[in-house]
PDB file of N, CA and C in Angstrom:
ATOM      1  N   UNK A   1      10.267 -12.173   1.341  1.00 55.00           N
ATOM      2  CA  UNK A   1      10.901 -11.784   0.096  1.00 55.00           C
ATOM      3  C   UNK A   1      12.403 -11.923   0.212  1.00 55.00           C
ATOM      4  N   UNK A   2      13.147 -12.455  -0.772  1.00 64.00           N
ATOM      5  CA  UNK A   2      14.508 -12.291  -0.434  1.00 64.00           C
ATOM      6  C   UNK A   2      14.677 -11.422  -1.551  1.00 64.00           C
ATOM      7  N   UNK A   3      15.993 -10.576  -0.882  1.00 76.00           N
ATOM      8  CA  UNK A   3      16.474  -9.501  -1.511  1.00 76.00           C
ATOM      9  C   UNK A   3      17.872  -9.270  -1.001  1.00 76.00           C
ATOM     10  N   UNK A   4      18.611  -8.774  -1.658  1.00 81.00           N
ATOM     11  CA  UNK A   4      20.027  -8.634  -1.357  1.00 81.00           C
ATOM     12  C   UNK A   4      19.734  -6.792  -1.796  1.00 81.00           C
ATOM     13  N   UNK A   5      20.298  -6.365  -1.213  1.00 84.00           N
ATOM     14  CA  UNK A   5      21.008  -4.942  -1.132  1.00 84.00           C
ATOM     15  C   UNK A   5      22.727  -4.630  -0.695  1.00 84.00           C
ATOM     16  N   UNK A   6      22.281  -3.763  -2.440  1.00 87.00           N
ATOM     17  CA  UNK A   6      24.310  -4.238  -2.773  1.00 87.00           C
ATOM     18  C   UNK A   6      24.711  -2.642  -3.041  1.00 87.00           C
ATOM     19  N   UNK A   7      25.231  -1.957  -2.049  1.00 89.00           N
ATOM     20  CA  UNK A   7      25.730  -0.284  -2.246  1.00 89.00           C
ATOM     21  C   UNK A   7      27.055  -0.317  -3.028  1.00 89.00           C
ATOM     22  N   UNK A   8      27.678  -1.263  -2.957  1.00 89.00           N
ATOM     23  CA  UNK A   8      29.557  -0.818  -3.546  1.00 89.00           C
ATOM     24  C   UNK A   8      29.117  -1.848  -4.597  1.00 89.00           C
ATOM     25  N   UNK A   9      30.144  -1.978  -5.787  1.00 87.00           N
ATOM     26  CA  UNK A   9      30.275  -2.854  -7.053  1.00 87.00           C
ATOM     27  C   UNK A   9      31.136  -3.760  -6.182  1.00 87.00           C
ATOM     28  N   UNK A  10      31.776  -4.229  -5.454  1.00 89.00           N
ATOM     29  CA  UNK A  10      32.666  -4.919  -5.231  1.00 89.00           C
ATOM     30  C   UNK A  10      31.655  -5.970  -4.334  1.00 89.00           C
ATOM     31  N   UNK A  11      30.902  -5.744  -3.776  1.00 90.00           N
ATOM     32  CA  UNK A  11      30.124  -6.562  -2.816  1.00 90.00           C
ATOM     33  C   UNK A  11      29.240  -7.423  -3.973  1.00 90.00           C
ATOM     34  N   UNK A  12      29.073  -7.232  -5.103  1.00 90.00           N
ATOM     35  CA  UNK A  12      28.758  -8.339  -6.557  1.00 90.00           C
ATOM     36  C   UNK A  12      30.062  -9.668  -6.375  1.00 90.00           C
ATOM     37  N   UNK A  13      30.659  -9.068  -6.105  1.00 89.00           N
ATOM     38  CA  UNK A  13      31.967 -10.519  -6.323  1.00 89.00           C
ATOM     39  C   UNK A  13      31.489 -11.341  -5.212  1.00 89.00           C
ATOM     40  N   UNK A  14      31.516 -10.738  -4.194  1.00 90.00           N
ATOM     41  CA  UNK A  14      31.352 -11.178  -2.641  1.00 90.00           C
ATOM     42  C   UNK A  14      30.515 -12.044  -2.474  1.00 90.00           C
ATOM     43  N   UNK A  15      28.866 -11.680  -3.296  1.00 90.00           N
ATOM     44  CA  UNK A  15      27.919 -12.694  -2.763  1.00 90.00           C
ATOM     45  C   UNK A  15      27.475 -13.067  -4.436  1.00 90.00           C
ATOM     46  N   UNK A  16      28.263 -13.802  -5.437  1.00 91.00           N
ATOM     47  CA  UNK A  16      28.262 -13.896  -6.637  1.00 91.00           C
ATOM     48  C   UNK A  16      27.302 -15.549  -6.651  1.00 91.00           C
ATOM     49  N   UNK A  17      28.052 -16.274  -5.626  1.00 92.00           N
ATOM     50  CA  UNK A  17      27.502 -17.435  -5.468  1.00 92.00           C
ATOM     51  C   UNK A  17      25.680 -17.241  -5.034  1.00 92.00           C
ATOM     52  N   UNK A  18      25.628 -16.666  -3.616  1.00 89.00           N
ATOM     53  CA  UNK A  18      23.902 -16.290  -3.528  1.00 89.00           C
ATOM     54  C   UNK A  18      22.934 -15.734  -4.887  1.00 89.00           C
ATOM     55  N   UNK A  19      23.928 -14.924  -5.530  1.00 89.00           N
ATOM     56  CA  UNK A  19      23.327 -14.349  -6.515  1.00 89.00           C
ATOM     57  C   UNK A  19      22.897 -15.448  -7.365  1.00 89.00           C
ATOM     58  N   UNK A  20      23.676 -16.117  -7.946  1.00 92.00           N
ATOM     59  CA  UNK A  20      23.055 -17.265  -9.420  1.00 92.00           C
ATOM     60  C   UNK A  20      22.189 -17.786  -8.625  1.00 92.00           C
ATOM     61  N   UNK A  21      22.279 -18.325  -6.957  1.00 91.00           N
ATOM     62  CA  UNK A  21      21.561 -19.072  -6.967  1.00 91.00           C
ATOM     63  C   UNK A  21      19.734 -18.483  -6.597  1.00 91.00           C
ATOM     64  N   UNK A  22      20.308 -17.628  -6.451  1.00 89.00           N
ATOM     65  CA  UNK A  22      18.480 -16.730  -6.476  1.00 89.00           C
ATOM     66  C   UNK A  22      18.072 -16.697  -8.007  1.00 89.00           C
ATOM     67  N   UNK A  23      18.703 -16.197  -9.151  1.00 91.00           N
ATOM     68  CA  UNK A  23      18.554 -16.248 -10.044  1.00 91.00           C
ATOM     69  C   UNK A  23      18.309 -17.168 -10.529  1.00 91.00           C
ATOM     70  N   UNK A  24      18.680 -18.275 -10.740  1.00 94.00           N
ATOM     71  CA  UNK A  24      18.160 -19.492 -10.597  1.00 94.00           C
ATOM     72  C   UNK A  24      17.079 -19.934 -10.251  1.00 94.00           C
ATOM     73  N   UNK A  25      16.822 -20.005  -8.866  1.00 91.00           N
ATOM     74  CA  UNK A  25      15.721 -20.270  -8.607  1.00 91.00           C
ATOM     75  C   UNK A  25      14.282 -19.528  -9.030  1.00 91.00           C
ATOM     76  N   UNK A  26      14.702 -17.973  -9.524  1.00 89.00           N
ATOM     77  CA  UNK A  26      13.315 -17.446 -10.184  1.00 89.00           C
ATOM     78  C   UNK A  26      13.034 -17.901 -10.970  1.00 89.00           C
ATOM     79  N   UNK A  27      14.403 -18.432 -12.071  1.00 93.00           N
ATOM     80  CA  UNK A  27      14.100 -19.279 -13.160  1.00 93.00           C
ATOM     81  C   UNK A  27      13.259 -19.943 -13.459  1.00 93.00           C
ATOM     82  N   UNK A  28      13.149 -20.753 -12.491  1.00 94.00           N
ATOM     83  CA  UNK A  28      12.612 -22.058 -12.084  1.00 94.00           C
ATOM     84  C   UNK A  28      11.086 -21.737 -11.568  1.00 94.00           C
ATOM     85  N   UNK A  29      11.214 -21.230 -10.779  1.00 91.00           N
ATOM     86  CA  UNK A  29       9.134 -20.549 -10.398  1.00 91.00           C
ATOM     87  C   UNK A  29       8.891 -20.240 -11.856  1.00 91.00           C
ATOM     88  N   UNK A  30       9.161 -19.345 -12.317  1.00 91.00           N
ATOM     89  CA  UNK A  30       8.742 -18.265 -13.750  1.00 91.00           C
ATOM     90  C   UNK A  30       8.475 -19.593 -14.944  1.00 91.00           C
ATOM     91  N   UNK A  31       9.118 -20.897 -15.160  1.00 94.00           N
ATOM     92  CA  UNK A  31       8.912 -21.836 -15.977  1.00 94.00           C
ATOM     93  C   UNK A  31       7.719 -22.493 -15.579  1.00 94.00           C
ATOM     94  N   UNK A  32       7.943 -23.321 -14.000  1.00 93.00           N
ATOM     95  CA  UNK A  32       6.952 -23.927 -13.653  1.00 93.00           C
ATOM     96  C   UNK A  32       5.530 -22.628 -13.836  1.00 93.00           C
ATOM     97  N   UNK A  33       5.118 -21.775 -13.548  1.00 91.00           N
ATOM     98  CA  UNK A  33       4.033 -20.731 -14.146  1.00 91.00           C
ATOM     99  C   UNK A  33       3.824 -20.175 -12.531  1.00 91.00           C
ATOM    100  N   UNK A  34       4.741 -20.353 -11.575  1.00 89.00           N
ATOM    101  CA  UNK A  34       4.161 -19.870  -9.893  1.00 89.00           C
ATOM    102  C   UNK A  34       3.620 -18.573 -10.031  1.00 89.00           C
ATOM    103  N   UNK A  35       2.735 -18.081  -9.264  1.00 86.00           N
ATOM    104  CA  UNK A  35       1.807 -16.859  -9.467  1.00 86.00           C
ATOM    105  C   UNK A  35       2.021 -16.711  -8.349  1.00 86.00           C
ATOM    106  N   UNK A  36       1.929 -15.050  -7.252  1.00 79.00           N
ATOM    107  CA  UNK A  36       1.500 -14.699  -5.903  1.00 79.00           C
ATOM    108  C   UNK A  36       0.300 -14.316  -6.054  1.00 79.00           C
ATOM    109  N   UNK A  37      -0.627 -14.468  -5.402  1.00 80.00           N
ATOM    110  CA  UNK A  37      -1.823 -14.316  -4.945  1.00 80.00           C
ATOM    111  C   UNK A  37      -1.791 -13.136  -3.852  1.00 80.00           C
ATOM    112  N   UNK A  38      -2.124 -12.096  -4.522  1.00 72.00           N
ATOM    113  CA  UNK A  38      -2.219 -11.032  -3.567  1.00 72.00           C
ATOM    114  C   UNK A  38      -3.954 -10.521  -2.870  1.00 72.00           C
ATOM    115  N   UNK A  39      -4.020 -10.711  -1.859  1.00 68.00           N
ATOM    116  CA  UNK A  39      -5.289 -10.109  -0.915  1.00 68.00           C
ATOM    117  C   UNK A  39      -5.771  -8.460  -1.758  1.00 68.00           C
ATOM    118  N   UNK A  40      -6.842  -8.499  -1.684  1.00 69.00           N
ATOM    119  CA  UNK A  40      -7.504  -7.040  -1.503  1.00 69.00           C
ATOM    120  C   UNK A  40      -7.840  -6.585  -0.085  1.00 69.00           C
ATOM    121  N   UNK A  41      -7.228  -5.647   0.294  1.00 59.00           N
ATOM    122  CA  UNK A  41      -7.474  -5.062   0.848  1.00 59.00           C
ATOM    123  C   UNK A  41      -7.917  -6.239   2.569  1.00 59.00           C
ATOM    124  N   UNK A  42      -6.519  -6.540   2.611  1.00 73.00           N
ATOM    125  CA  UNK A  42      -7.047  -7.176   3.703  1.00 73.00           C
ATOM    126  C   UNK A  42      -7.525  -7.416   4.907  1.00 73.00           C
ATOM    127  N   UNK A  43      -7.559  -5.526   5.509  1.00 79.00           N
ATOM    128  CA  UNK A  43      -8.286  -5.269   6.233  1.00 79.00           C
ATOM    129  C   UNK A  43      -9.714  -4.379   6.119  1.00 79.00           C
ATOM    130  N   UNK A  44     -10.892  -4.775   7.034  1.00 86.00           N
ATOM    131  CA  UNK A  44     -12.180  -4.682   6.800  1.00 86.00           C
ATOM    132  C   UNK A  44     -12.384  -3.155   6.891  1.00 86.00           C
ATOM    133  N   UNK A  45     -13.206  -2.309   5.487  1.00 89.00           N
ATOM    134  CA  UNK A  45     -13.102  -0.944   5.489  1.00 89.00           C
ATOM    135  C   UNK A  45     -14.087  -0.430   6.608  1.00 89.00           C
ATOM    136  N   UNK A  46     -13.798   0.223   6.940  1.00 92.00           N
ATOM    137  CA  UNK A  46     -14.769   1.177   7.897  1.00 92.00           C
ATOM    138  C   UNK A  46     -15.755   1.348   7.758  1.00 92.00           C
ATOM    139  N   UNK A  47     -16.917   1.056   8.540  1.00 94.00           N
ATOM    140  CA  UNK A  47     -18.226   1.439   8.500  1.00 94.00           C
ATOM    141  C   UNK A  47     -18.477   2.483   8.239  1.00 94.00           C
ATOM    142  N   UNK A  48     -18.082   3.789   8.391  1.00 95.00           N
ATOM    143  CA  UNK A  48     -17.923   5.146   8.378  1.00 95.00           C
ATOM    144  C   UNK A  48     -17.414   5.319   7.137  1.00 95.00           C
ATOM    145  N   UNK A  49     -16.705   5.243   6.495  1.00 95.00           N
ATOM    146  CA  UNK A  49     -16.141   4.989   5.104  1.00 95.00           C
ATOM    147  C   UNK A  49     -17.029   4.752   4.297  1.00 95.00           C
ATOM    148  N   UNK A  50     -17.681   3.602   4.167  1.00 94.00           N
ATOM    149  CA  UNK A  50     -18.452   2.952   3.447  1.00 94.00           C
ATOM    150  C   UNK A  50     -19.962   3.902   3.266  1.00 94.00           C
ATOM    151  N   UNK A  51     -20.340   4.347   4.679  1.00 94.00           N
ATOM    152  CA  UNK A  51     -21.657   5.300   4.361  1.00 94.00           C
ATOM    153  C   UNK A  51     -21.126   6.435   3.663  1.00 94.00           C
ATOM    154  N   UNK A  52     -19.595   7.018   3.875  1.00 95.00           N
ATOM    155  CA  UNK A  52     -19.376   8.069   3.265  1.00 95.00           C
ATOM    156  C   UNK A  52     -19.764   8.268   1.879  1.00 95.00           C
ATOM    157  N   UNK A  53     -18.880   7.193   1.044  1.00 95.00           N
ATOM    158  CA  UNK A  53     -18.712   7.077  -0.258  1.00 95.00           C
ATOM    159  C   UNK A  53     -20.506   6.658  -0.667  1.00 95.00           C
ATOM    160  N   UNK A  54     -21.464   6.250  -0.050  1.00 95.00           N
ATOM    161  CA  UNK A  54     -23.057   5.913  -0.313  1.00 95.00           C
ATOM    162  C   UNK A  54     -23.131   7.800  -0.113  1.00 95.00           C
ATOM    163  N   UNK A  55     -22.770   8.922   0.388  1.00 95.00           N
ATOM    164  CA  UNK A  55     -22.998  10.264   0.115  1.00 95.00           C
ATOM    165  C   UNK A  55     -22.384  11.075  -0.480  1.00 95.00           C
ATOM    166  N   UNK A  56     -20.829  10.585  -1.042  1.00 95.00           N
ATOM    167  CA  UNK A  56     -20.260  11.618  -1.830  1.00 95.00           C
ATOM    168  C   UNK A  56     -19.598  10.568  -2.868  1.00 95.00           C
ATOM    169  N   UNK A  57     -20.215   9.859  -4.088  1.00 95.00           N
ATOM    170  CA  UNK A  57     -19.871   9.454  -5.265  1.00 95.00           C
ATOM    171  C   UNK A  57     -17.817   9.398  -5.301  1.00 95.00           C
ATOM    172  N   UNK A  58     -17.903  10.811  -5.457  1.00 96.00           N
ATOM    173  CA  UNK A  58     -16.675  11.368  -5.970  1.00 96.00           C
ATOM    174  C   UNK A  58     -15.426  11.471  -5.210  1.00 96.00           C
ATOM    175  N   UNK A  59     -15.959  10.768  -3.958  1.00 96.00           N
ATOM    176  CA  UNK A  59     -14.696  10.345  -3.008  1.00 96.00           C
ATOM    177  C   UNK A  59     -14.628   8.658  -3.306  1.00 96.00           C
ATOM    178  N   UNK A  60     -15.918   8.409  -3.508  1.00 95.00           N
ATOM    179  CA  UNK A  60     -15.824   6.754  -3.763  1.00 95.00           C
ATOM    180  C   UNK A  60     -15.006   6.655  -5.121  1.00 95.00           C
ATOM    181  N   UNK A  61     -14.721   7.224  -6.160  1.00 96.00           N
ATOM    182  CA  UNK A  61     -14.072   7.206  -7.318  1.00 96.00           C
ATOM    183  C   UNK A  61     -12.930   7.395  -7.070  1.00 96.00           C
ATOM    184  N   UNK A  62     -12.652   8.429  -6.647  1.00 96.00           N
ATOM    185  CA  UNK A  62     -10.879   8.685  -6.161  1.00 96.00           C
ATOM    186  C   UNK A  62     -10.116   7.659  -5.549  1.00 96.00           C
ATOM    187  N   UNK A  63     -10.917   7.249  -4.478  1.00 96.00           N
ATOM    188  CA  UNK A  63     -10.603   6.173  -3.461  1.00 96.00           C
ATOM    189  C   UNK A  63     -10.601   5.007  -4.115  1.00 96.00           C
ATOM    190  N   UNK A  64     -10.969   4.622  -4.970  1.00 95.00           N
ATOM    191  CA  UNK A  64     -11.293   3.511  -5.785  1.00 95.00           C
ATOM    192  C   UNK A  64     -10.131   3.298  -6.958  1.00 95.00           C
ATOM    193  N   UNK A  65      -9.667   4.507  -7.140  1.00 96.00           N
ATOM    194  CA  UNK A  65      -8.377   4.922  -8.045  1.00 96.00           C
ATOM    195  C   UNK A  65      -7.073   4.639  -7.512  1.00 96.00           C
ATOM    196  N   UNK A  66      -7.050   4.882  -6.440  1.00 94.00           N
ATOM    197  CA  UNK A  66      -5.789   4.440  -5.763  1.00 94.00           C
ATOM    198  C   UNK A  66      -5.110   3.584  -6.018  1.00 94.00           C
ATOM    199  N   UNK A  67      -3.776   3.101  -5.512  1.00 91.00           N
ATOM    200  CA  UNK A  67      -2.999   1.871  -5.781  1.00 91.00           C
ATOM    201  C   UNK A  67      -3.896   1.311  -4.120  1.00 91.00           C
ATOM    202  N   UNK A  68      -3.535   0.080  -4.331  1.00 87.00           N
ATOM    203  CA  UNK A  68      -3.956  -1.006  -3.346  1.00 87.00           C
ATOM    204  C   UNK A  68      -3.204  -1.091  -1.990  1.00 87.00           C
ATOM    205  N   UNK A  69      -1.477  -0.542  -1.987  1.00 87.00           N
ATOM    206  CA  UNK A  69      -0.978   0.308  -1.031  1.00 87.00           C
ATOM    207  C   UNK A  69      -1.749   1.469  -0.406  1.00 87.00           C
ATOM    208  N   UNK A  70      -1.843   2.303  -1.220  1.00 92.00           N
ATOM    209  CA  UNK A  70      -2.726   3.484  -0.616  1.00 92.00           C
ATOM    210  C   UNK A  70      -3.876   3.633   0.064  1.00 92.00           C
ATOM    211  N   UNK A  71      -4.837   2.554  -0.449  1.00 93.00           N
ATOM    212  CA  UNK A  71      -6.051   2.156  -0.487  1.00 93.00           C
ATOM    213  C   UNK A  71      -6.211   1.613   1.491  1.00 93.00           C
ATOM    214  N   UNK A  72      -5.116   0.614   1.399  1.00 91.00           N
ATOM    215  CA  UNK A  72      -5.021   0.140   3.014  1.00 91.00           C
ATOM    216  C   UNK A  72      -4.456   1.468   3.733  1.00 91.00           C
ATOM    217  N   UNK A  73      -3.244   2.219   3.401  1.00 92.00           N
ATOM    218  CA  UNK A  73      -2.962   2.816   4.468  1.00 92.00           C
ATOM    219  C   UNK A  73      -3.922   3.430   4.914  1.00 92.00           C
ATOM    220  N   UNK A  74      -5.140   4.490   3.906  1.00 94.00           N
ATOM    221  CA  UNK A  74      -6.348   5.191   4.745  1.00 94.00           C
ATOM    222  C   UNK A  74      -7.324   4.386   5.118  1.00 94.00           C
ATOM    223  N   UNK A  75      -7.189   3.000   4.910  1.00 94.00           N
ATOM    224  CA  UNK A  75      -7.697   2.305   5.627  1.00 94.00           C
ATOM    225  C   UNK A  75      -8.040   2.025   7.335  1.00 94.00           C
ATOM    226  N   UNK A  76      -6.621   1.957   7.310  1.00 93.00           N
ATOM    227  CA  UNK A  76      -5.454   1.626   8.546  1.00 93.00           C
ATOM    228  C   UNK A  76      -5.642   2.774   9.337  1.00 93.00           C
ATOM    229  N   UNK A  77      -5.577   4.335   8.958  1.00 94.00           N
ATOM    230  CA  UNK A  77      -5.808   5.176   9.043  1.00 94.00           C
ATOM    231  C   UNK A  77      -6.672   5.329  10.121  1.00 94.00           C
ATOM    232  N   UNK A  78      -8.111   5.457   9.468  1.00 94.00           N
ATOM    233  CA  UNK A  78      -9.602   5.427   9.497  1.00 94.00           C
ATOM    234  C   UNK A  78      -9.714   4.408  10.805  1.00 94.00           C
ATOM    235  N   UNK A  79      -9.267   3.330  10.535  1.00 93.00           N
ATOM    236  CA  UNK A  79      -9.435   2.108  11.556  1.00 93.00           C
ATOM    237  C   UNK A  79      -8.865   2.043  12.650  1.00 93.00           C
ATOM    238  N   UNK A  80      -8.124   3.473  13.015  1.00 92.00           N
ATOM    239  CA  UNK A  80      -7.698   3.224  14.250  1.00 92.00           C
ATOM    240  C   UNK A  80      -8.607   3.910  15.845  1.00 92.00           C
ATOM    241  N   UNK A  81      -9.384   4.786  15.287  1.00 93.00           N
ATOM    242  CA  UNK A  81      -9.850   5.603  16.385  1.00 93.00           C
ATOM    243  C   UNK A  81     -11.066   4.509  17.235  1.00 93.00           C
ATOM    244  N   UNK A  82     -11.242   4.703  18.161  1.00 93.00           N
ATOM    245  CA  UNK A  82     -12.698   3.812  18.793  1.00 93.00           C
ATOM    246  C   UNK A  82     -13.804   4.721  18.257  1.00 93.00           C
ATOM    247  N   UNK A  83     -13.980   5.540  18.467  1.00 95.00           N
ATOM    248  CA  UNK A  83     -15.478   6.233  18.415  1.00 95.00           C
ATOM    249  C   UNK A  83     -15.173   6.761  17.070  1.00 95.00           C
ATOM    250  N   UNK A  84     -16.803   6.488  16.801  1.00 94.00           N
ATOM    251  CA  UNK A  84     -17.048   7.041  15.407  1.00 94.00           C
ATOM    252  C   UNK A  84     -16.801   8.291  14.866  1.00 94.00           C
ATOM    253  N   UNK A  85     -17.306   9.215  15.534  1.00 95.00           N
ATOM    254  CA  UNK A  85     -16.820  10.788  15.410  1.00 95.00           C
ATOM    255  C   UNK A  85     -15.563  10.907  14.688  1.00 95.00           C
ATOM    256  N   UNK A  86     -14.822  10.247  16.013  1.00 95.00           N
ATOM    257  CA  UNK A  86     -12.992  10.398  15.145  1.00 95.00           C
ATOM    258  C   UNK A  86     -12.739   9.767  14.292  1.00 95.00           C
ATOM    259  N   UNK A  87     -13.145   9.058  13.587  1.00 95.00           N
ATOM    260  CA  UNK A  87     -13.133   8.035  12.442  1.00 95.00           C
ATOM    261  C   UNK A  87     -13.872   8.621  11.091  1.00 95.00           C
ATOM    262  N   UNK A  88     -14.489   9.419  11.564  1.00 95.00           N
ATOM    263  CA  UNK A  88     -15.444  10.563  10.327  1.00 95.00           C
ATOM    264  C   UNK A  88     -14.825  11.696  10.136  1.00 95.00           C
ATOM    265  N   UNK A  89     -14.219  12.204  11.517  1.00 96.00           N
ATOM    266  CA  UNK A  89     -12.923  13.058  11.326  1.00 96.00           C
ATOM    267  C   UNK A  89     -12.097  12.830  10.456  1.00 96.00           C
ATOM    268  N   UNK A  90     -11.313  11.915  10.546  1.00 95.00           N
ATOM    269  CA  UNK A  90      -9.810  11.337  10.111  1.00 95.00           C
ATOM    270  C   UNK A  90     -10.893  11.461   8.638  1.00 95.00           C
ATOM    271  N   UNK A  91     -12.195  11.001   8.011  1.00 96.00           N
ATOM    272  CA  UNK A  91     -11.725  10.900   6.858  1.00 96.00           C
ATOM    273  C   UNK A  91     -12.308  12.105   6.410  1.00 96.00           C
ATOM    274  N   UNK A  92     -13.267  13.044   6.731  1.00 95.00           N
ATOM    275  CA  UNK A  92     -13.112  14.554   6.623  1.00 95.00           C
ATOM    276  C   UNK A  92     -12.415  15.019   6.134  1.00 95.00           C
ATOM    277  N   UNK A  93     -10.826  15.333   7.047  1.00 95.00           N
ATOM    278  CA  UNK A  93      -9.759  15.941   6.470  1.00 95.00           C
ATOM    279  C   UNK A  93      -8.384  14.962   5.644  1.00 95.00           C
ATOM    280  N   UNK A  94      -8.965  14.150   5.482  1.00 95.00           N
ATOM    281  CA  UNK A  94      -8.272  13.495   4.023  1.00 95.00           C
ATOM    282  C   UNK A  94      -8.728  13.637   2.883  1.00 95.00           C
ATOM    283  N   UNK A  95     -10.071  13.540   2.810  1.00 95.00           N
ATOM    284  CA  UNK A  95     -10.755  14.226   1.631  1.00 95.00           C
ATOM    285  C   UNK A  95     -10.266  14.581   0.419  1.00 95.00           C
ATOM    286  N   UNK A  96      -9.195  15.599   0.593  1.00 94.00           N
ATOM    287  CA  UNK A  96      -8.695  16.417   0.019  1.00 94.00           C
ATOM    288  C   UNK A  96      -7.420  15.740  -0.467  1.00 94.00           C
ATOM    289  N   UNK A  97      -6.877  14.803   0.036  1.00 95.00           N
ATOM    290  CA  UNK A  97      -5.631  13.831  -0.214  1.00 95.00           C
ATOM    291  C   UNK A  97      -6.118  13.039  -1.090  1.00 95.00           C
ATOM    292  N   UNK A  98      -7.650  12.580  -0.643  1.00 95.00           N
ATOM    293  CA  UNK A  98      -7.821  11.124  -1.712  1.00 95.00           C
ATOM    294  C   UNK A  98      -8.036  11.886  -3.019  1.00 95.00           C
ATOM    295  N   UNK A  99      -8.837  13.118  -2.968  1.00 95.00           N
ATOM    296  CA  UNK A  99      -9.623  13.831  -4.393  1.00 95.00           C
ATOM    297  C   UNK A  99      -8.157  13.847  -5.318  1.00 95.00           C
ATOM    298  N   UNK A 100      -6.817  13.869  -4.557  1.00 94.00           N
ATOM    299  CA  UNK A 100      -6.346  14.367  -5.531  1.00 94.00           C
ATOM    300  C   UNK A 100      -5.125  12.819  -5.604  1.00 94.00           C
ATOM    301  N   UNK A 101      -5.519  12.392  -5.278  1.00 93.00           N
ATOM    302  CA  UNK A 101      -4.805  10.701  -5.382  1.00 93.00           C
ATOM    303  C   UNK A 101      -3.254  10.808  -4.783  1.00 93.00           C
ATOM    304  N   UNK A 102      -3.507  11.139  -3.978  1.00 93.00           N
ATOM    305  CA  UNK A 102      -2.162  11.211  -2.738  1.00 93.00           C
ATOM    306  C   UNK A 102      -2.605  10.104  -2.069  1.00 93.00           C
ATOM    307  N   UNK A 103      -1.522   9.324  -1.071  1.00 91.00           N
ATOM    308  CA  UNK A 103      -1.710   8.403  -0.242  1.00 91.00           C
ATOM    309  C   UNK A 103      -1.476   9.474   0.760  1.00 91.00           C
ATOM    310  N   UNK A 104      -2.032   8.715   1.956  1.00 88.00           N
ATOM    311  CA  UNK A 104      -1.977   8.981   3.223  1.00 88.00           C
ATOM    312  C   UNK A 104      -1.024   9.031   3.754  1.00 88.00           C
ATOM    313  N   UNK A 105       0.492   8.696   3.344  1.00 83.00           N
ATOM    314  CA  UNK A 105       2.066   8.350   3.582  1.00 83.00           C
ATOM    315  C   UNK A 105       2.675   9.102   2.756  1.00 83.00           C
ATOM    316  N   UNK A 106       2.165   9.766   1.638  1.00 81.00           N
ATOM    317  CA  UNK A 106       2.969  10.434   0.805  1.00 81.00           C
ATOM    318  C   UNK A 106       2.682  12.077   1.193  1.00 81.00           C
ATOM    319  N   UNK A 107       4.216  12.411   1.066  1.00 75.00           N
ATOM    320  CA  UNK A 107       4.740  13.686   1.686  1.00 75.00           C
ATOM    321  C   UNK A 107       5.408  14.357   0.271  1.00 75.00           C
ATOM    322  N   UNK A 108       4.779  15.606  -0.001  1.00 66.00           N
ATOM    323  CA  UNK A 108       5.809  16.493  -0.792  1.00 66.00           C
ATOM    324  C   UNK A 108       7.266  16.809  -0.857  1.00 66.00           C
ATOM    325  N   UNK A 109       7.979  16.527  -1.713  1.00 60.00           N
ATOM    326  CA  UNK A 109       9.071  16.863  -1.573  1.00 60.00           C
ATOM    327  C   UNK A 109       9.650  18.356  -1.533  1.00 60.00           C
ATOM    328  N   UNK A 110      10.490  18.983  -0.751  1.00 54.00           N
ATOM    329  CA  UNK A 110      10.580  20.513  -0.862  1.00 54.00           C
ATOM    330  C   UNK A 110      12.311  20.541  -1.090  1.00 54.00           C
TER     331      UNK A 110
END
């Protein structure tokens, strides 16, 4: 992805030239019709996961609600332990994160 990150107004003058020419060039994708092709979920869900949601509907709905960010991180999550146990664990006590459509990365603000 290119991206410029610009904190002061004065750093606009600075890289004025990079700028048109990114601008520009979106121009140019966005006419020709370029599309990104984004993956689902491109890593393989958990076996453990998968029987879950075949016993509790209403985690498969929540989970299913998610953004597609979210969706991988308890993925990612889930997919890290070797043994199954801990992998039924981990999604045990998330449960309660997915029911209420929190990601697995998202932290309350206090």
């Amino acid at each position: 992805m290119r991206q410029i990150r610009i904190t002061k107004f004065q750093e606009i003058a600075a890289l004025e030239s990079i700028i048109k020419t990114y601008v520009s060039e979106a121009i140019e994708l966005e006419k020709a019709g370029a599309k990104v092709e984004f993956k689902k979920n491109p890593e393989a869900t958990p076996e453990e996961l998968t029987s879950k949601f075949e016993e509790d509907a209403e985690l498969e709905k929540a989970f299913m609600a998610l953004t597609p960010g979210r969706q991988r991180g308890y993925i990612l999550n889930f997919s890290q332990p070797k043994k199954s146990e801990s992998r039924m664990s981990r999604i045990e006590k998330c449960r309660s994160k997915i029911l209420k459509g929190e990601g697995f990365n998202d932290y309350k603000k206090t």
